[in-house]
Structure formats: structure tokens, C-alpha cells
């Protein structure tokens, strides 16, 4: 029964997300087609002087740029449904290949930051909440609130200056060492190049979950059942473990999933600072250089990423939390 | 970071000894106003001479004469940062005002104009929130062809969704409240109810929304400019300054990045704190803490 309702809920939610995604594609396509950036010019680039009007017309014809917008959208949409996102003008490769490669790199980066910021933020939140009102609480709060106002790319720049330029501990950028053939790049190289961007994202990502966890824990510790537990003579660590953690952990995980949108936004900036070859950097390049197919593909995949996070957060919130689960069936 | 998330830190600052929330708010307001005035007046008084290139003073580290140092063209970084902040403030104010207007219109429409409109607005909010904010900014800036205009429009039309949600919820709650119901039974017109009952509740919300959107707008303007979509490279916006500084990182000119970013951070933090305190103050649950 419960399993069934869960499936129905997820199905319902997925349909809604799919419709949202289609609407989003339409709006994105419309927006992109409004751009004054001439796609033919963007395609030809610096060779513009050597391309005559006839050639321009031919290029436009080749890419199907002369068709009315609706027809282009339908054609693009049906191709996308078949898994064909077109060819990236910058990379001269199928968009889907570019995205697959870039998104994998981004996912590794974001995954590391996600786990690290989640754990660190949770721990900081617990410490601040358990020691509410003390200097350490104030310190953590001040740290988090300041981080919330910090431009991610600026933080990245500072880390780059300190750890790459001054101390020389980390490489200055890129995803792999320069001048090394692709098949000789080791896992260690990948990791070394990922550390600084991941740390940047983690430091920024800590704020939200820490403040949230702190507030939740403060509420829990002020509750009647904790008062009762204290009256029974339970020790503070036991109270923290049995009442605090259990109540606070799930909201924190839910929040982490729901904040994938901000994580992606941060990774766009971090990737740009560190020249990390991820999807964010590809999105920026596509936008700057008028690579419409790649931009459309990147938008869709970033939306899918955020939707997945929200869906998971919803599922956790609804079906994993025992209180809400029981509350729902009564 | 978003408008709603700030409810998390309900009691921050309240633990500082002696001062109550009202006093703290006034204090923060004074700091924010002083910063704002300083930047505006400073930017206004700033002679263009300071922004000129001066090859005799290239790449100087911070000193008393040049507190933020100079860049590779001998331009004073303090002057450039100040100028950059005025640009950011202008864009931020314009963008947050437009966003609040959007949020009010759409929030009100969703709450009062029936289920179809409500559904449409909710959809629009979901679509906007379904994409990472930066990606939306890139898309819109791209659609507008970049430039200052593109950035302002992009920042202005992307910051309303969370505030629109808040307003919608607020109005829905107000509409079912007893005094509004009573007022309606007494035959008051919709307009009367809207201006006498709803608006007084919404104005503080909108003001706080405005103050809280402002730092976000500045941050996003800086971010999108940093990525290269926004203001032209000739305008000393903070984003432009920071993206230029990247080219000079490896030569160890740390001051090019540190100070402009830090001044942006201070500005954003001051207005964030102001908005938070105002919000806690107008909320009857927390006003007396």
C-alpha cells in the first residue's frame, strides 16, 4: 500500500517535471532565438571577411536557420527526443558527446563538494546549535553569514593566489596537466586539479546547511521531550545523539538535495576561475560564442540535474521521514 | 542565500549583549547607509584623473597613497573599485526595484485572480527555480545580446520568484483572515480591502524584500559580468576588475583581486544584515526578542 502510493507519487511528480521540462525547453529555445547574436557570424568567426553573402546563405541553409522559429523548434525538439542534440559549433562535435564528457567532470567536482560541504556544514551546525549563545556559536554563525555574501568566484581567486601561486601546492588551473598526452594522465593528476575548485564550492556550500542545522537543533533542544529527557537525567551527549541528530539529519540531507541548483551555479563560476573543463565552463563558452545547440543542451541538462535533486529531496521528505510517512497514512 | 532561506538564522545577532533588535537594526542601517553614501559620494567626487593610466606607477602593491594598489596600467585600484561599486549599486538598485515590482504584480495576481492565473504563476515560478540562477542569467543575457542593458534586464527579471511566492502566500492568508472576511461581508469594495487591509501588510514585506534582493542582485551582476556577459570591459565594474585580475594572478599581484572583491563582500554583507534585521523586526514572532 505504502509502496504503491510512493510509486504513484513519484510517477505524478515525474510527469509534472517532464511537462515543466518541455515548457522550459520551449522558453529557452524562444529566448535563444531572440538573441541579436548572428549564429552564422558566430559559426564563421574570424573568417567573416572571406565569406561572401552567397556562402552565408548556404551556411544558414545548411544549419536550417531560414525556417520559421516554430518549425525549427519542432525539428529540434523531435531530434532531442531521439537523443540528437545537434553539433556544437565550438567543439565541432555532437553536443551530446561534449555534454557527456563535461558533465562527468562537473559531476565529480560537484559530488566531492556536495559530500564535503554537507558533512562539514552538518558538523558545524551541530556544534553551533549545541553550544548556542557561546563564542563558538557566534563564530560559526558569523562565518556562515559572511560566506553567504561572498562571491564564489572571488573566493576561488583568493584560493588560487594562496595555494597555487604563493604556496605552489596546487596547479593553477585546467582539468589535467598541460602538455601531457591524454592517456598518460593519472587519477592523481585529475584529483590534484580538482582540489581547489572543489574546496571553493565546499566552503561556499557549508553556509546554508550549517545555519539550517543549527536552527533545527536549537528548536529540538528547546522542545518538551528534550526537557523531559534532561529531567530523567540523560547526559547531554546522549540527548544530542538520540534526540538531536535523529531529528536534524534528515532535514539537512533534504536541504542538500534541494540546493543542487546553487551548487551548479557555484560550479559554473568555480570552473571558470580554475579553467576546469566542466559543463559550467562549456555553458559559459557556448553563451559567449553563440553556440546555440550546446547552450540549449547545457540548459536542459542543468535543469535535469536540478529537477533530480528536487525530486530526491521530495522523496526523502515524504517517504523516508517516519513521522511524515505515518502522518500521511492516518 | 534566497529570500526564504534567511528564516534559518532567526536569532542571529540577538545574542549580542545589551543591544536589542531595534537598536541593532538602527546600527546596521547606519553602517549600510554610511557605506552607501560613501560609495555614491566617493564615486561622484572621483575625478577621472584617478582612473587614467599612469605608466610610472604600474603594478604597485598597496601603500598609503594607493590603499588598494595599482594595476598593470598604473590605475589606482581604490578609485576603480569605488567606481565599480557605484556601477554595481546602480544596477543592483534598478534590478531589485524591478524585481519587487514583478514579484508584487505576479504574487497579487496569483493570489487574487483565480485558479488559472494562480496555476500559471506557480508554473512560471517553478520554471524559473528549475534552472540554476546563473544559467538563467546567461540565457537572458545571451538573448539580449549581452552588454549593460542585457545584464540589467537579466538580473531584474530573475530575482522575483521567491518573493512572489512569499507575497502570494501572504495574500492568500490575509484573504481568509476574519477581518478581511468581515470587511467583505460589510460590503466593502475589493479596492477598499486591497488598499486598507492588504497593502499595509504587504508594504513592510516589500521593503524587506527590496533590501534583501539588493545584495543578491549585486552579487549576480558581478558574477555574470565576471563570466564575460555583462558590462563592457571599459567599465570598471567589480566583475570586470576581478576577471581582469585573473590574467595577472601568476605574477603575484594579489591586491588586484583581494580588495575589489572584499569591498563588494562588505557591501553585500551590510545590506544582507540590514534586510535580515528589518525582517525580524517586522515579524511579530521575533520583534520582541
XYZ file of C-alpha atoms in Angstrom:
619
model
C 0.000 0.000 0.000
C 2.695 2.402 1.052
C 4.917 1.240 -1.782
C 2.089 1.826 -4.221
C 1.381 5.319 -3.003
C 5.069 6.111 -3.214
C 5.179 4.954 -6.828
C 2.062 6.929 -7.675
C 3.544 9.994 -6.052
C 6.839 9.635 -7.888
C 5.023 8.983 -11.163
C 2.857 12.031 -10.694
C 5.845 14.137 -9.815
C 7.841 12.858 -12.793
C 5.052 13.694 -15.221
C 4.874 17.171 -13.781
C 8.623 17.558 -14.115
C 8.540 16.283 -17.688
C 5.894 18.846 -18.628
C 7.886 21.533 -16.864
C 10.958 20.468 -18.787
C 9.136 20.733 -22.110
C 7.887 24.212 -21.211
C 11.380 25.127 -20.169
C 12.795 23.912 -23.477
C 10.254 25.988 -25.385
C 11.039 29.134 -23.400
C 14.769 28.540 -23.700
C 14.502 27.992 -27.428
C 12.444 31.143 -27.819
C 14.900 33.164 -25.724
C 17.872 31.912 -27.679
C 16.198 32.668 -30.992
C 15.655 36.250 -29.785
C 19.372 36.830 -29.486
C 20.820 39.502 -31.748
C 23.959 37.389 -31.989
C 24.003 36.138 -35.566
C 24.572 32.375 -35.486
C 26.174 32.381 -38.931
C 28.644 35.022 -37.810
C 29.264 33.105 -34.593
C 29.906 29.978 -36.640
C 32.238 31.583 -39.114
C 34.046 33.636 -36.507
C 37.207 35.433 -37.577
C 36.905 34.308 -41.200
C 33.937 36.618 -41.727
C 35.783 38.774 -44.228
C 36.389 35.847 -46.510
C 32.796 34.646 -46.557
C 30.540 36.184 -49.153
C 26.762 36.643 -48.974
C 26.127 33.500 -51.020
C 28.231 31.416 -48.702
C 26.446 32.929 -45.721
C 23.119 31.969 -47.220
C 24.414 28.468 -47.806
C 25.605 28.136 -44.247
C 22.238 29.378 -42.976
C 20.546 26.877 -45.271
C 22.830 24.070 -44.075
C 22.054 24.695 -40.410
C 18.378 25.230 -41.209
C 18.411 28.780 -39.904
C 15.986 30.111 -42.508
C 13.000 28.125 -41.319
C 10.383 29.842 -39.110
C 11.039 29.544 -35.339
C 8.193 27.148 -34.624
C 9.319 24.773 -37.341
C 12.875 24.965 -36.057
C 11.688 24.244 -32.535
C 9.653 21.248 -33.613
C 12.552 19.927 -35.654
C 14.989 20.472 -32.805
C 12.553 19.028 -30.265
C 11.975 15.841 -32.224
C 15.698 15.432 -32.720
C 16.289 15.908 -28.983
C 13.688 13.277 -28.177
C 15.703 10.908 -30.367
C 18.825 11.804 -28.432
C 20.279 14.070 -31.105
C 21.180 17.449 -29.648
C 22.889 18.656 -32.788
C 26.503 19.591 -33.325
C 28.387 22.008 -31.161
C 29.818 24.843 -33.220
C 32.724 25.472 -30.854
C 33.837 21.895 -30.397
C 32.764 20.642 -33.843
C 31.462 17.531 -32.164
C 27.999 16.207 -31.315
C 26.572 18.183 -28.396
C 25.656 15.021 -26.546
C 29.289 13.865 -26.557
C 30.533 17.220 -25.320
C 27.932 17.302 -22.574
C 28.611 13.739 -21.537
C 32.304 14.435 -21.166
C 31.880 17.809 -19.492
C 29.017 16.783 -17.245
C 31.003 13.827 -15.945
C 33.834 16.152 -14.965
C 31.363 18.547 -13.344
C 29.565 15.763 -11.511
C 32.803 14.519 -9.984
C 33.618 18.053 -8.875
C 30.141 18.805 -7.569
C 29.831 15.397 -5.938
C 33.003 15.931 -3.937
C 31.899 19.414 -2.903
C 28.392 18.180 -2.119
C 29.565 15.481 0.265
C 32.262 17.584 1.852
C 30.156 20.700 2.363
C 27.273 18.593 3.623
C 29.336 16.811 6.261
C 31.250 19.896 7.326
C 28.132 22.066 7.362
C 26.255 19.486 9.390
C 29.034 19.185 11.947
C 29.388 22.959 12.240
C 25.630 23.314 12.588
C 25.542 20.697 15.350
C 28.384 22.359 17.215
C 26.798 25.797 16.927
C 23.369 24.522 17.908
C 24.608 22.505 20.872
C 26.655 25.423 22.158
C 24.027 28.021 21.375
C 24.922 31.514 22.520
C 28.582 30.781 23.215
C 31.515 32.281 21.368
C 31.877 29.255 19.109
C 28.243 29.550 18.074
C 28.724 33.219 17.244
C 31.900 32.456 15.352
C 30.227 29.794 13.219
C 27.205 31.967 12.559
C 29.319 34.931 11.612
C 31.392 32.704 9.333
C 28.301 31.303 7.627
C 26.572 34.640 7.179
C 29.715 36.153 5.718
C 30.092 33.205 3.355
C 26.542 33.709 2.161
C 27.583 37.166 0.957
C 30.851 36.043 -0.600
C 31.115 35.922 -4.373
C 32.130 32.339 -5.167
C 34.447 33.362 -7.970
C 36.294 35.800 -5.718
C 36.868 33.089 -3.132
C 38.187 30.902 -5.918
C 40.578 33.648 -6.975
C 41.886 34.029 -3.432
C 42.446 30.289 -3.077
C 44.194 30.310 -6.410
C 46.506 33.111 -5.296
C 47.347 31.492 -1.963
C 47.593 27.809 -2.820
C 48.597 27.815 -6.467
C 50.678 30.961 -6.869
C 52.232 31.505 -3.432
C 52.492 28.048 -1.986
C 52.543 26.148 -5.247
C 50.650 23.265 -3.685
C 48.021 23.038 -6.380
C 48.061 23.546 -10.148
C 46.927 26.968 -11.408
C 44.028 25.585 -13.376
C 42.688 23.250 -16.037
C 41.443 19.721 -15.520
C 44.670 17.926 -16.392
C 48.352 18.859 -16.601
C 49.400 20.758 -19.708
C 51.457 19.070 -22.357
C 50.733 15.562 -21.172
C 49.091 13.109 -23.594
C 45.564 12.205 -22.570
C 46.386 8.537 -21.948
C 49.218 9.394 -19.563
C 47.093 11.493 -17.258
C 46.772 9.677 -13.979
C 43.953 9.660 -11.488
C 46.207 11.616 -9.159
C 46.528 14.375 -11.755
C 42.754 14.593 -12.033
C 42.428 14.793 -8.269
C 45.122 17.428 -7.901
C 43.376 19.619 -10.442
C 40.037 19.120 -8.794
C 41.014 20.021 -5.251
C 40.887 23.825 -5.389
C 37.594 24.135 -7.288
C 36.053 21.515 -5.008
C 37.293 23.329 -1.905
C 35.873 26.613 -3.220
C 32.473 25.028 -3.766
C 32.592 23.288 -0.393
C 33.433 26.427 1.555
C 30.554 28.300 -0.062
C 28.168 25.363 0.272
C 28.712 24.980 4.025
C 26.774 28.129 4.976
C 23.257 27.055 4.138
C 23.279 23.606 5.666
C 25.142 24.755 8.783
C 22.715 27.585 9.548
C 19.759 25.339 8.864
C 21.059 22.513 11.034
C 21.876 24.924 13.827
C 18.374 26.369 13.859
C 16.766 22.930 13.776
C 18.925 21.717 16.632
C 18.180 24.812 18.694
C 14.465 24.136 18.232
C 14.861 20.484 19.146
C 16.876 21.241 22.257
C 14.213 23.707 23.380
C 11.442 21.105 22.999
C 9.481 19.458 25.778
C 10.809 15.979 25.100
C 14.389 17.145 25.499
C 13.393 18.875 28.712
C 11.876 15.599 29.844
C 14.992 13.683 28.857
C 17.088 16.123 30.857
C 14.765 15.711 33.812
C 15.266 11.959 33.593
C 18.966 12.614 33.931
C 20.137 11.704 30.439
C 23.571 13.060 29.670
C 23.953 15.871 27.161
C 25.850 13.770 24.604
C 23.132 11.117 24.801
C 20.437 13.723 24.296
C 22.339 15.173 21.384
C 22.749 11.758 19.828
C 19.287 10.314 20.448
C 17.105 13.378 20.052
C 19.252 15.917 18.281
C 20.935 14.009 15.472
C 17.930 11.948 14.531
C 15.719 14.962 14.122
C 18.259 17.114 12.402
C 19.963 14.739 9.973
C 17.069 14.241 7.569
C 16.243 17.908 7.010
C 19.927 18.528 6.398
C 20.109 15.820 3.729
C 16.900 17.075 2.150
C 18.291 20.580 2.082
C 21.492 19.359 0.456
C 19.495 17.759 -2.337
C 17.288 20.785 -2.764
C 20.293 23.072 -3.099
C 21.734 21.399 -6.204
C 20.709 24.484 -8.141
C 23.021 26.685 -6.108
C 25.757 24.058 -6.309
C 25.546 24.081 -10.082
C 25.599 27.870 -10.149
C 28.675 27.859 -7.943
C 30.375 25.298 -10.138
C 29.814 27.458 -13.226
C 31.798 30.215 -11.526
C 34.414 27.937 -9.977
C 35.009 26.162 -13.280
C 35.505 29.491 -14.969
C 38.063 30.623 -12.376
C 40.014 27.377 -12.478
C 39.528 26.703 -16.198
C 38.127 23.356 -15.140
C 36.687 21.608 -18.190
C 33.191 21.035 -16.846
C 29.675 21.664 -18.070
C 29.559 25.104 -16.449
C 32.549 26.298 -18.398
C 31.056 24.851 -21.581
C 27.809 26.718 -20.872
C 29.668 29.993 -20.485
C 31.689 29.388 -23.637
C 28.529 28.488 -25.550
C 26.812 31.651 -24.362
C 29.743 33.911 -25.119
C 30.441 32.490 -28.541
C 26.893 31.948 -29.693
C 26.983 28.157 -29.825
C 23.215 27.687 -29.712
C 22.998 23.866 -29.840
C 25.464 23.489 -26.989
C 23.773 26.209 -24.932
C 20.386 24.534 -25.354
C 21.823 21.166 -24.416
C 23.592 22.572 -21.363
C 20.421 24.302 -20.184
C 18.403 21.107 -20.483
C 20.951 19.063 -18.592
C 21.347 21.620 -15.837
C 17.556 21.648 -15.474
C 17.513 17.844 -15.322
C 20.174 17.993 -12.638
C 18.172 20.436 -10.517
C 14.918 18.530 -11.075
C 16.547 15.305 -9.965
C 17.777 16.975 -6.808
C 14.352 18.411 -6.025
C 12.662 15.092 -6.719
C 15.054 13.259 -4.399
C 14.543 15.902 -1.719
C 10.788 15.474 -2.059
C 11.021 11.707 -1.883
C 13.227 11.808 1.185
C 10.991 14.343 2.823
C 7.836 12.378 2.138
C 8.814 8.761 2.413
C 11.946 8.412 4.468
C 10.958 10.581 7.394
C 8.955 8.217 9.602
C 6.821 10.991 11.070
C 5.609 12.294 7.746
C 5.192 8.749 6.462
C 2.910 7.823 9.340
C 1.178 11.166 9.293
C 0.337 10.675 5.628
C -1.390 7.312 6.069
C -3.543 8.281 9.029
C 21.001 32.781 0.326
C 17.497 33.160 -1.046
C 14.770 35.253 0.465
C 13.150 32.360 2.278
C 16.324 30.741 3.475
C 17.084 33.632 5.738
C 14.422 32.425 8.128
C 17.019 29.891 9.180
C 19.052 32.302 11.214
C 16.182 33.599 13.254
C 18.150 34.614 16.257
C 21.444 35.741 14.848
C 22.890 38.877 16.358
C 20.201 38.705 19.029
C 22.707 37.197 21.407
C 24.941 40.217 21.378
C 24.760 41.647 24.854
C 22.901 44.839 25.801
C 21.608 45.983 22.413
C 18.087 44.954 21.478
C 16.963 44.197 17.962
C 15.675 47.677 17.274
C 18.966 49.228 18.305
C 20.947 46.709 16.294
C 18.806 47.356 13.267
C 19.371 51.074 13.571
C 23.090 50.423 13.936
C 23.212 48.185 10.869
C 21.103 50.673 8.971
C 23.556 53.424 9.853
C 26.501 51.317 8.711
C 24.796 50.373 5.459
C 23.753 53.976 4.819
C 27.256 55.230 5.545
C 28.702 52.686 3.133
C 26.157 53.572 0.501
C 26.725 57.287 0.887
C 30.477 56.825 0.941
C 30.423 54.893 -2.299
C 27.968 57.182 -4.055
C 29.618 60.428 -2.975
C 33.089 58.986 -3.407
C 32.233 57.724 -6.865
C 30.702 61.063 -7.728
C 33.600 63.153 -6.486
C 36.121 60.857 -8.021
C 37.986 62.660 -10.752
C 38.614 60.738 -13.919
C 42.280 61.545 -13.426
C 42.468 58.765 -10.865
C 41.147 56.275 -13.381
C 43.659 57.299 -16.005
C 46.610 55.156 -16.805
C 49.878 56.251 -15.308
C 52.782 54.176 -16.515
C 55.113 55.491 -13.857
C 53.029 53.823 -11.179
C 52.486 50.407 -12.665
C 51.681 47.360 -10.532
C 52.370 48.951 -7.165
C 51.438 46.997 -4.095
C 49.106 48.706 -1.596
C 50.506 51.799 0.082
C 49.114 54.854 1.828
C 48.882 56.704 -1.443
C 47.228 53.776 -3.201
C 45.432 51.814 -0.484
C 44.328 49.111 -2.939
C 47.500 49.255 -5.038
C 47.651 49.978 -8.753
C 47.155 47.752 -11.762
C 49.387 46.957 -14.724
C 48.418 50.230 -16.383
C 49.103 52.292 -13.289
C 45.458 52.897 -12.496
C 44.574 53.350 -8.840
C 42.674 50.251 -7.741
C 40.849 52.080 -4.949
C 39.363 54.521 -7.425
C 38.493 51.704 -9.793
C 36.855 49.644 -7.043
C 34.831 52.648 -5.912
C 33.706 53.341 -9.440
C 32.943 49.668 -9.876
C 30.819 49.648 -6.751
C 28.778 52.616 -7.948
C 28.086 50.743 -11.163
C 27.109 47.667 -9.158
C 24.906 49.703 -6.829
C 23.105 51.307 -9.741
C 22.458 48.001 -11.449
C 21.526 46.390 -8.149
C 19.009 49.041 -7.203
C 17.362 49.150 -10.575
C 17.237 45.383 -10.802
C 15.874 44.835 -7.309
C 13.208 47.517 -7.744
C 12.029 45.956 -10.985
C 12.104 42.518 -9.372
C 9.999 43.663 -6.423
C 7.510 45.156 -8.848
C 7.327 41.861 -10.758
C 7.005 39.910 -7.538
C 4.183 42.133 -6.295
C 2.269 42.016 -9.558
C 2.611 38.269 -10.054
C 2.138 37.418 -6.386
C -1.023 39.502 -6.182
C -2.323 38.162 -9.473
C -1.728 34.581 -8.356
C -3.493 35.100 -5.044
C -6.496 37.074 -6.273
C -7.260 36.317 -9.895
C -8.470 32.770 -9.686
C -7.044 29.320 -10.143
C -5.934 29.608 -13.753
C -3.735 32.618 -13.104
C -2.501 31.072 -9.882
C -1.535 27.926 -11.737
C 0.215 29.890 -14.462
C 2.233 31.956 -11.997
C 3.161 28.898 -9.966
C 4.372 27.274 -13.175
C 6.401 30.273 -14.094
C 7.995 30.299 -10.640
C 8.739 26.576 -10.926
C 10.320 27.018 -14.332
C 12.494 29.840 -13.102
C 13.551 27.952 -9.996
C 14.099 24.781 -12.012
C 17.207 26.219 -13.600
C 20.334 27.268 -11.749
C 20.175 31.007 -11.336
C 23.436 31.604 -13.183
C 22.206 29.591 -16.155
C 19.039 31.711 -16.376
C 21.183 34.823 -16.236
C 23.420 33.525 -19.017
C 20.388 32.650 -21.133
C 18.731 36.020 -20.769
C 21.961 37.960 -21.179
C 22.548 35.905 -24.320
C 19.049 36.613 -25.594
C 19.579 40.327 -25.020
C 22.937 40.237 -26.737
C 24.943 40.987 -23.593
C 26.047 44.477 -22.619
C 24.898 46.646 -19.745
C 21.289 46.541 -20.878
C 21.349 42.766 -21.128
C 22.756 42.403 -17.622
C 20.264 44.791 -16.037
C 17.355 43.081 -17.715
C 18.695 39.642 -16.858
C 19.248 40.476 -13.189
C 15.953 42.360 -12.952
C 13.725 39.644 -14.334
C 15.254 36.729 -12.476
C 15.048 37.784 -8.842
C 11.302 37.849 -8.328
C 10.256 34.180 -7.960
C 10.969 33.614 -4.269
C 9.492 36.979 -3.255
C 6.450 36.375 -5.462
C 5.891 33.123 -3.586
C 6.081 34.918 -0.256
C 3.632 37.593 -1.368
C 1.234 35.049 -2.807
C 1.222 33.079 0.442
C 0.813 36.235 2.483
C -2.146 37.491 0.453
C -3.807 34.071 0.471
C -3.505 34.010 4.233
C -4.792 37.556 4.601
C -7.785 36.881 2.387
C -9.017 34.142 4.655
C -8.441 36.129 7.816
C -11.504 37.096 9.802
C -11.272 40.816 9.489
C -10.991 40.690 5.721
C -13.926 38.275 5.549
C -15.888 40.577 7.789
C -14.948 43.597 5.746
C -16.206 41.837 2.654
C -19.491 40.888 4.325
C -19.906 44.507 5.279
C -19.891 45.296 1.617
C -16.523 46.920 1.241
C -15.283 47.062 -2.314
C -12.356 44.974 -3.481
C -10.327 48.139 -3.922
C -11.077 49.255 -0.371
C -9.989 45.895 1.010
C -6.912 45.864 -1.147
C -5.719 49.317 -0.124
C -6.848 49.338 3.521
C -6.243 45.744 4.567
C -3.838 44.066 2.186
C -1.429 46.830 1.278
C -0.455 47.858 4.829
C 0.543 44.230 5.410
C 2.449 43.967 2.192
C 4.414 47.201 2.251
C 6.834 46.115 5.003
C 7.243 42.741 3.273
C 8.033 44.505 0.039
C 10.522 46.842 1.668
C 12.334 43.945 3.277
C 12.143 42.073 0.012
C 13.726 45.029 -1.714
C 16.552 45.290 0.795
C 17.192 41.538 0.682
C 17.088 41.335 -3.105
C 19.515 44.175 -3.456
C 22.693 42.350 -2.307
C 21.731 39.317 -4.393
C 21.294 41.466 -7.444
C 24.737 42.984 -6.877
C 26.333 39.583 -6.414
C 24.716 38.193 -9.531
C 25.585 41.249 -11.557
C 29.217 40.814 -10.503
C 29.102 37.096 -11.296
C 27.630 37.447 -14.770
C 29.971 40.303 -15.573
C 32.863 38.205 -14.329
C 31.847 35.454 -16.739
C 32.089 37.986 -19.563
C 28.440 38.529 -20.457
C 27.881 41.828 -18.893
C 29.217 45.275 -18.799
C 31.807 46.252 -21.336
C 35.448 45.738 -20.361
C 35.928 49.513 -20.322
C 33.565 49.946 -17.428
C 35.331 49.318 -14.134
C 32.618 47.051 -12.709
C 33.759 44.772 -9.909
C 33.151 41.718 -12.079
C 35.277 43.176 -14.860
C 38.062 44.106 -12.435
C 38.132 40.607 -10.984
C 38.110 38.893 -14.334
C 40.977 41.137 -15.484
C 42.883 40.340 -12.304
C 42.920 36.679 -13.314
C 45.372 37.473 -16.066
C 47.809 38.920 -13.557
C 47.483 36.293 -10.863
C 50.582 34.361 -11.737
C 52.710 37.488 -11.333
C 51.683 37.598 -7.697
C 49.579 40.776 -7.851
C 47.191 39.606 -5.174
C 45.841 43.088 -4.416
C 44.132 43.245 -7.805
C 41.720 40.546 -6.695
C 41.608 40.856 -2.918
C 40.429 44.421 -2.338
C 37.777 44.898 -5.033
C 36.179 41.605 -4.029
C 36.433 42.452 -0.350
C 34.688 45.792 -0.834
C 31.920 44.010 -2.715
C 31.657 41.493 0.112
C 31.383 44.212 2.769
C 28.670 45.966 0.805
C 26.670 42.801 0.258
C 27.071 41.694 3.866
C 25.896 45.069 5.210
C 22.712 45.034 3.176
C 22.067 41.384 3.908
C 22.317 42.112 7.631
C 20.081 45.143 7.237
C 17.431 43.165 5.385
C 17.573 40.322 7.902
C 17.178 42.625 10.863
C 14.333 44.521 9.260
C 12.609 41.251 8.510
C 12.965 40.036 12.078
C 11.742 43.383 13.323
C 8.531 43.492 11.302
C 7.770 39.861 12.106
C 5.720 39.905 15.315
C 7.133 36.498 16.310
C 10.656 37.776 16.546
C 10.266 41.522 17.029
C 10.415 41.327 20.802
C 13.425 39.040 21.116
